[in-house]
Amino acid sequence: MLSVGRILEGAFGLVRERLAAVAIWTAIYLAGNIALMLSFGSIFGIATNPATAADPSAVIGVMIPVYLISFVMGLVGIILYAAAMRAVLRPDAGGFAYLRLGMDELRLLGLLILFSIVGFVLMVGFMILLGLLGVGAAMGSQSSGGTVIVMIVGMIAMFTVMLYFIVRFSLAFPLTLHRGRITLGEAWRLSRGRFWTLFGAAVVITVLVSVLNMAVSLVTMGSYMFDVMAAAGNPEAAARAMESQTRSFGQLGPMMILSSLGGAIVAGLWVALSGGSIATAAKLLLADENEDAEDVFG
């Protein structure tokens, strides 16, 4: 029987039982975070040098590494997410922290691209529809209040519809890994009548990770926030505070290491909990369909 409690039990069980793997995922994120921070240091150096700030080629030159590192970390994120799901669906797979680079990861990347394209098209369609409704409301009303209400209601409706489809198709990722092929229909069928359970588990994990992120930001940026509040009404003091904060994050020092480590720990937990929770949900639902769990999952 699928429940929020059982999904969370599986997600936190992954962290507890595969702590070494989670630590390796965290270390990978740490390396990526440090690389990004050092790249941002180069950007700060260009931005604060009048001789190079106005040179487009210099700006592009320092931006390219940032984009490349971000792109690579996006691909690494897919590999780590697959590893977290694999640890639940194939606990005997073993290997180095359940990491692989093969067709499973390629299929997950293709699935992500497919969802991104469909989501973009739907969002554009919604925006066009909202624009037409807004124009209609403006033409039929003497005030702008009706247009504002239409736009607000339309945006809420768009967000609700998008969220509904995201949750309903969320099982496609673990099922694609499990079946060895991109799986959409089965994901939609298995999630029928389980929207609130899947949504509830996702909310709990999202809130937990958000709180951890806020704690990391408070520790690493608390002094900067205090300086900004103290500099209220003084643009020069605010600029100095921002320059000092940017410089501290742009060089390999205690602040950058602390920020990178905190962000990596949160990211590692996010991968383990989000990937582990959705894989646990898929595993429980497949077991409920009277599949031989030992034969299917090992």
CSV table of C-alpha atoms in Angstrom, one decimal:
chain,number,residue,atom,x,y,z
A,1,MET,CA,0.0,0.0,0.0
A,2,LEU,CA,1.5,3.3,-1.1
A,3,SER,CA,1.6,6.1,1.5
A,4,VAL,CA,3.6,9.2,2.2
A,5,GLY,CA,5.2,7.5,5.2
A,6,ARG,CA,6.4,4.5,3.2
A,7,ILE,CA,7.8,6.7,0.4
A,8,LEU,CA,9.7,8.8,3.0
A,9,GLU,CA,10.9,5.6,4.8
A,10,GLY,CA,12.4,4.4,1.6
A,11,ALA,CA,14.0,7.7,0.8
A,12,PHE,CA,15.6,8.2,4.2
A,13,GLY,CA,16.4,4.5,4.3
A,14,LEU,CA,18.6,5.1,1.2
A,15,VAL,CA,20.5,7.8,3.0
A,16,ARG,CA,21.0,5.6,6.1
A,17,GLU,CA,21.9,2.4,4.3
A,18,ARG,CA,23.9,3.8,1.4
A,19,LEU,CA,25.7,6.6,3.3
A,20,ALA,CA,29.0,5.9,1.5
A,21,ALA,CA,27.3,6.4,-1.9
A,22,VAL,CA,25.6,9.6,-0.8
A,23,ALA,CA,29.0,10.9,0.5
A,24,ILE,CA,30.5,10.2,-3.0
A,25,TRP,CA,27.6,12.0,-4.7
A,26,THR,CA,28.2,14.9,-2.3
A,27,ALA,CA,31.9,14.9,-3.1
A,28,ILE,CA,31.1,15.1,-6.8
A,29,TYR,CA,28.9,18.1,-6.2
A,30,LEU,CA,31.6,19.7,-4.0
A,31,ALA,CA,34.1,19.5,-6.8
A,32,GLY,CA,31.6,21.1,-9.2
A,33,ASN,CA,30.7,23.9,-6.7
A,34,ILE,CA,34.3,24.8,-6.2
A,35,ALA,CA,34.9,24.9,-10.0
A,36,LEU,CA,31.9,27.2,-10.4
A,37,MET,CA,33.0,29.5,-7.5
A,38,LEU,CA,36.5,29.9,-9.1
A,39,SER,CA,34.9,30.7,-12.4
A,40,PHE,CA,32.8,33.4,-10.8
A,41,GLY,CA,36.0,34.8,-9.4
A,42,SER,CA,37.3,35.3,-12.9
A,43,ILE,CA,34.0,37.1,-13.8
A,44,PHE,CA,34.4,39.4,-10.8
A,45,GLY,CA,38.0,40.2,-11.9
A,46,ILE,CA,36.7,41.2,-15.4
A,47,ALA,CA,33.7,43.2,-14.0
A,48,THR,CA,35.8,45.3,-11.7
A,49,ASN,CA,38.5,46.1,-14.2
A,50,PRO,CA,37.4,49.1,-16.4
A,51,ALA,CA,39.9,48.1,-19.1
A,52,THR,CA,38.3,44.7,-19.6
A,53,ALA,CA,34.7,45.2,-18.5
A,54,ALA,CA,33.9,47.0,-21.8
A,55,ASP,CA,35.6,44.3,-23.9
A,56,PRO,CA,33.0,41.9,-25.2
A,57,SER,CA,35.6,39.2,-26.0
A,58,ALA,CA,37.0,39.3,-22.5
A,59,VAL,CA,33.5,39.0,-21.0
A,60,ILE,CA,32.6,36.1,-23.3
A,61,GLY,CA,35.9,34.4,-22.5
A,62,VAL,CA,35.3,34.2,-18.8
A,63,MET,CA,31.6,33.3,-19.2
A,64,ILE,CA,32.3,30.2,-21.4
A,65,PRO,CA,33.9,28.2,-18.5
A,66,VAL,CA,30.9,29.0,-16.3
A,67,TYR,CA,28.4,27.8,-19.0
A,68,LEU,CA,30.5,24.7,-19.7
A,69,ILE,CA,30.8,23.8,-16.0
A,70,SER,CA,27.1,24.4,-15.5
A,71,PHE,CA,26.2,22.2,-18.5
A,72,VAL,CA,28.5,19.4,-17.3
A,73,MET,CA,27.0,19.6,-13.8
A,74,GLY,CA,23.6,19.3,-15.3
A,75,LEU,CA,24.6,16.1,-17.0
A,76,VAL,CA,26.3,14.9,-13.8
A,77,GLY,CA,23.1,15.6,-12.0
A,78,ILE,CA,21.2,13.1,-14.3
A,79,ILE,CA,23.9,10.5,-13.6
A,80,LEU,CA,23.6,11.0,-9.9
A,81,TYR,CA,19.8,10.9,-10.0
A,82,ALA,CA,20.0,7.6,-11.9
A,83,ALA,CA,22.4,6.3,-9.3
A,84,ALA,CA,20.0,7.1,-6.5
A,85,MET,CA,17.1,5.4,-8.2
A,86,ARG,CA,19.3,2.4,-9.1
A,87,ALA,CA,20.2,2.0,-5.5
A,88,VAL,CA,16.5,1.5,-4.7
A,89,LEU,CA,15.4,-0.4,-7.7
A,90,ARG,CA,18.6,-2.5,-8.1
A,91,PRO,CA,20.2,-2.6,-4.6
A,92,ASP,CA,22.5,-5.5,-5.6
A,93,ALA,CA,23.9,-3.6,-8.7
A,94,GLY,CA,26.9,-2.5,-6.7
A,95,GLY,CA,29.7,-0.7,-8.4
A,96,PHE,CA,31.2,2.7,-7.5
A,97,ALA,CA,28.3,4.4,-5.7
A,98,TYR,CA,25.8,2.9,-8.2
A,99,LEU,CA,27.2,5.3,-10.8
A,100,ARG,CA,27.0,4.3,-14.5
A,101,LEU,CA,27.3,6.1,-17.8
A,102,GLY,CA,25.3,4.2,-20.4
A,103,MET,CA,21.9,3.8,-22.0
A,104,ASP,CA,20.0,4.2,-18.8
A,105,GLU,CA,21.4,7.7,-18.4
A,106,LEU,CA,20.9,8.5,-22.0
A,107,ARG,CA,17.2,7.4,-21.9
A,108,LEU,CA,16.7,9.6,-18.8
A,109,LEU,CA,18.3,12.5,-20.6
A,110,GLY,CA,16.0,12.0,-23.5
A,111,LEU,CA,13.0,11.8,-21.2
A,112,LEU,CA,14.0,15.0,-19.5
A,113,ILE,CA,14.5,16.8,-22.9
A,114,LEU,CA,11.1,15.5,-24.0
A,115,PHE,CA,9.3,16.8,-20.9
A,116,SER,CA,11.2,20.1,-21.3
A,117,ILE,CA,10.0,20.6,-24.9
A,118,VAL,CA,6.4,19.6,-24.1
A,119,GLY,CA,6.4,21.9,-21.0
A,120,PHE,CA,7.8,24.8,-23.0
A,121,VAL,CA,5.2,24.4,-25.7
A,122,LEU,CA,2.4,24.2,-23.1
A,123,MET,CA,3.7,27.2,-21.3
A,124,VAL,CA,3.8,29.3,-24.6
A,125,GLY,CA,0.3,28.1,-25.4
A,126,PHE,CA,-1.0,29.1,-22.0
A,127,MET,CA,0.7,32.5,-22.2
A,128,ILE,CA,-0.9,33.2,-25.6
A,129,LEU,CA,-4.3,32.2,-24.3
A,130,LEU,CA,-3.8,34.4,-21.2
A,131,GLY,CA,-2.8,37.3,-23.5
A,132,LEU,CA,-6.0,36.8,-25.5
A,133,LEU,CA,-8.2,36.6,-22.4
A,134,GLY,CA,-6.5,39.7,-21.0
A,135,VAL,CA,-7.1,41.6,-24.1
A,136,GLY,CA,-10.8,40.5,-24.1
A,137,ALA,CA,-11.2,41.5,-20.5
A,138,ALA,CA,-9.6,44.9,-21.1
A,139,MET,CA,-11.9,45.5,-24.1
A,140,GLY,CA,-15.0,44.5,-22.1
A,141,SER,CA,-14.2,46.5,-19.0
A,142,GLN,CA,-13.7,50.1,-18.1
A,143,SER,CA,-11.0,49.4,-15.5
A,144,SER,CA,-7.8,47.3,-15.5
A,145,GLY,CA,-9.1,45.3,-12.5
A,146,GLY,CA,-10.7,42.7,-14.6
A,147,THR,CA,-7.6,42.2,-16.7
A,148,VAL,CA,-5.5,41.8,-13.5
A,149,ILE,CA,-7.9,39.2,-12.1
A,150,VAL,CA,-8.0,37.2,-15.4
A,151,MET,CA,-4.2,37.2,-15.5
A,152,ILE,CA,-3.8,36.1,-11.9
A,153,VAL,CA,-6.4,33.3,-12.2
A,154,GLY,CA,-4.9,32.2,-15.5
A,155,MET,CA,-1.4,32.0,-14.0
A,156,ILE,CA,-2.7,30.0,-11.0
A,157,ALA,CA,-4.5,27.7,-13.4
A,158,MET,CA,-1.4,27.3,-15.5
A,159,PHE,CA,0.8,26.5,-12.5
A,160,THR,CA,-1.8,24.0,-11.2
A,161,VAL,CA,-2.1,22.2,-14.5
A,162,MET,CA,1.7,22.0,-14.9
A,163,LEU,CA,2.1,20.7,-11.4
A,164,TYR,CA,-0.5,18.1,-11.9
A,165,PHE,CA,1.2,16.7,-15.0
A,166,ILE,CA,4.6,16.8,-13.4
A,167,VAL,CA,3.4,14.7,-10.5
A,168,ARG,CA,1.4,12.3,-12.7
A,169,PHE,CA,4.4,11.6,-15.0
A,170,SER,CA,7.1,11.7,-12.2
A,171,LEU,CA,7.1,7.9,-12.1
A,172,ALA,CA,8.3,7.8,-15.7
A,173,PHE,CA,11.9,8.3,-14.6
A,174,PRO,CA,12.2,5.3,-12.3
A,175,LEU,CA,10.1,3.2,-14.6
A,176,THR,CA,12.3,4.1,-17.6
A,177,LEU,CA,15.3,3.0,-15.6
A,178,HIS,CA,13.5,-0.2,-14.5
A,179,ARG,CA,12.1,-1.2,-17.8
A,180,GLY,CA,15.1,-0.2,-19.9
A,181,ARG,CA,12.9,1.9,-22.2
A,182,ILE,CA,11.2,5.3,-22.1
A,183,THR,CA,7.9,4.6,-20.2
A,184,LEU,CA,5.1,7.1,-20.2
A,185,GLY,CA,1.8,5.2,-20.3
A,186,GLU,CA,2.6,3.0,-17.4
A,187,ALA,CA,3.7,6.0,-15.3
A,188,TRP,CA,0.4,7.7,-16.0
A,189,ARG,CA,-1.5,4.5,-15.2
A,190,LEU,CA,0.3,3.7,-11.9
A,191,SER,CA,0.0,7.3,-10.6
A,192,ARG,CA,-3.8,7.3,-11.2
A,193,GLY,CA,-5.5,8.0,-7.8
A,194,ARG,CA,-2.1,8.5,-6.1
A,195,PHE,CA,-1.6,12.2,-6.9
A,196,TRP,CA,-1.9,13.5,-3.4
A,197,THR,CA,0.4,10.8,-2.0
A,198,LEU,CA,3.1,11.5,-4.5
A,199,PHE,CA,2.7,15.2,-4.1
A,200,GLY,CA,2.7,15.0,-0.3
A,201,ALA,CA,6.0,13.1,-0.3
A,202,ALA,CA,7.5,15.6,-2.7
A,203,VAL,CA,6.4,18.5,-0.6
A,204,VAL,CA,7.9,17.1,2.6
A,205,ILE,CA,11.3,16.5,0.9
A,206,THR,CA,11.2,19.9,-0.9
A,207,VAL,CA,10.5,21.8,2.4
A,208,LEU,CA,13.2,19.9,4.2
A,209,VAL,CA,15.8,20.6,1.5
A,210,SER,CA,14.7,24.3,1.3
A,211,VAL,CA,15.2,24.7,5.1
A,212,LEU,CA,18.7,23.2,4.8
A,213,ASN,CA,19.5,25.6,1.9
A,214,MET,CA,18.3,28.5,4.0
A,215,ALA,CA,20.5,27.4,6.9
A,216,VAL,CA,23.5,27.2,4.6
A,217,SER,CA,22.8,30.6,3.2
A,218,LEU,CA,22.4,32.1,6.7
A,219,VAL,CA,25.7,30.7,7.8
A,220,THR,CA,27.7,31.6,4.7
A,221,MET,CA,25.9,34.9,3.8
A,222,GLY,CA,24.6,36.1,7.1
A,223,SER,CA,27.3,38.8,7.5
A,224,TYR,CA,26.7,40.1,4.0
A,225,MET,CA,22.9,40.3,4.7
A,226,PHE,CA,23.7,42.2,7.9
A,227,ASP,CA,26.0,44.6,6.1
A,228,VAL,CA,23.4,45.2,3.3
A,229,MET,CA,20.7,46.0,5.9
A,230,ALA,CA,23.2,48.3,7.8
A,231,ALA,CA,23.9,50.1,4.5
A,232,ALA,CA,20.3,50.8,3.8
A,233,GLY,CA,20.1,54.2,2.1
A,234,ASN,CA,23.9,54.3,1.5
A,235,PRO,CA,24.6,53.0,-2.1
A,236,GLU,CA,28.3,53.2,-1.7
A,237,ALA,CA,28.3,51.1,1.5
A,238,ALA,CA,26.0,48.6,-0.2
A,239,ALA,CA,28.4,48.4,-3.2
A,240,ARG,CA,31.3,47.8,-0.9
A,241,ALA,CA,29.5,45.0,0.9
A,242,MET,CA,28.6,43.4,-2.4
A,243,GLU,CA,32.2,43.7,-3.6
A,244,SER,CA,33.6,42.2,-0.4
A,245,GLN,CA,31.1,39.3,-0.6
A,246,THR,CA,31.8,38.6,-4.3
A,247,ARG,CA,35.6,38.7,-3.7
A,248,SER,CA,35.4,36.2,-0.8
A,249,PHE,CA,33.4,33.8,-3.0
A,250,GLY,CA,35.7,34.2,-5.9
A,251,GLN,CA,38.9,32.9,-4.3
A,252,LEU,CA,39.7,29.6,-2.7
A,253,GLY,CA,39.3,30.6,0.9
A,254,PRO,CA,37.4,29.5,4.1
A,255,MET,CA,34.1,31.2,3.0
A,256,MET,CA,34.1,29.7,-0.5
A,257,ILE,CA,35.0,26.2,0.9
A,258,LEU,CA,32.3,26.5,3.6
A,259,SER,CA,29.7,27.6,1.0
A,260,SER,CA,30.7,24.9,-1.5
A,261,LEU,CA,30.6,22.2,1.2
A,262,GLY,CA,27.2,23.2,2.5
A,263,GLY,CA,25.7,23.5,-0.9
A,264,ALA,CA,27.2,20.1,-1.9
A,265,ILE,CA,25.8,18.4,1.2
A,266,VAL,CA,22.3,19.8,0.5
A,267,ALA,CA,22.6,18.8,-3.2
A,268,GLY,CA,23.7,15.2,-2.2
A,269,LEU,CA,20.8,14.9,0.1
A,270,TRP,CA,18.4,16.3,-2.5
A,271,VAL,CA,19.6,13.7,-5.0
A,272,ALA,CA,19.3,10.8,-2.5
A,273,LEU,CA,15.9,11.9,-1.1
A,274,SER,CA,14.2,12.9,-4.4
A,275,GLY,CA,15.6,10.1,-6.5
A,276,GLY,CA,15.1,7.6,-3.6
A,277,SER,CA,11.5,8.7,-2.9
A,278,ILE,CA,10.2,8.4,-6.5
A,279,ALA,CA,12.0,5.1,-7.0
A,280,THR,CA,10.5,3.8,-3.8
A,281,ALA,CA,7.1,4.9,-5.0
A,282,ALA,CA,7.6,3.0,-8.3
A,283,LYS,CA,8.9,-0.1,-6.5
A,284,LEU,CA,5.9,-0.2,-4.1
A,285,LEU,CA,3.4,0.3,-6.9
A,286,LEU,CA,4.9,-2.4,-9.0
A,287,ALA,CA,5.0,-4.8,-6.0
A,288,ASP,CA,1.3,-4.0,-5.4
A,289,GLU,CA,0.6,-5.3,-8.9
A,290,ASN,CA,1.8,-8.7,-7.7
A,291,GLU,CA,5.1,-8.7,-9.5
A,292,ASP,CA,7.7,-11.0,-8.0
A,293,ALA,CA,9.7,-8.3,-6.2
A,294,GLU,CA,12.7,-10.4,-5.6
A,295,ASP,CA,12.9,-11.4,-9.3
A,296,VAL,CA,12.3,-7.8,-10.5
A,297,PHE,CA,14.4,-5.8,-8.1
A,298,GLY,CA,17.0,-8.3,-6.9
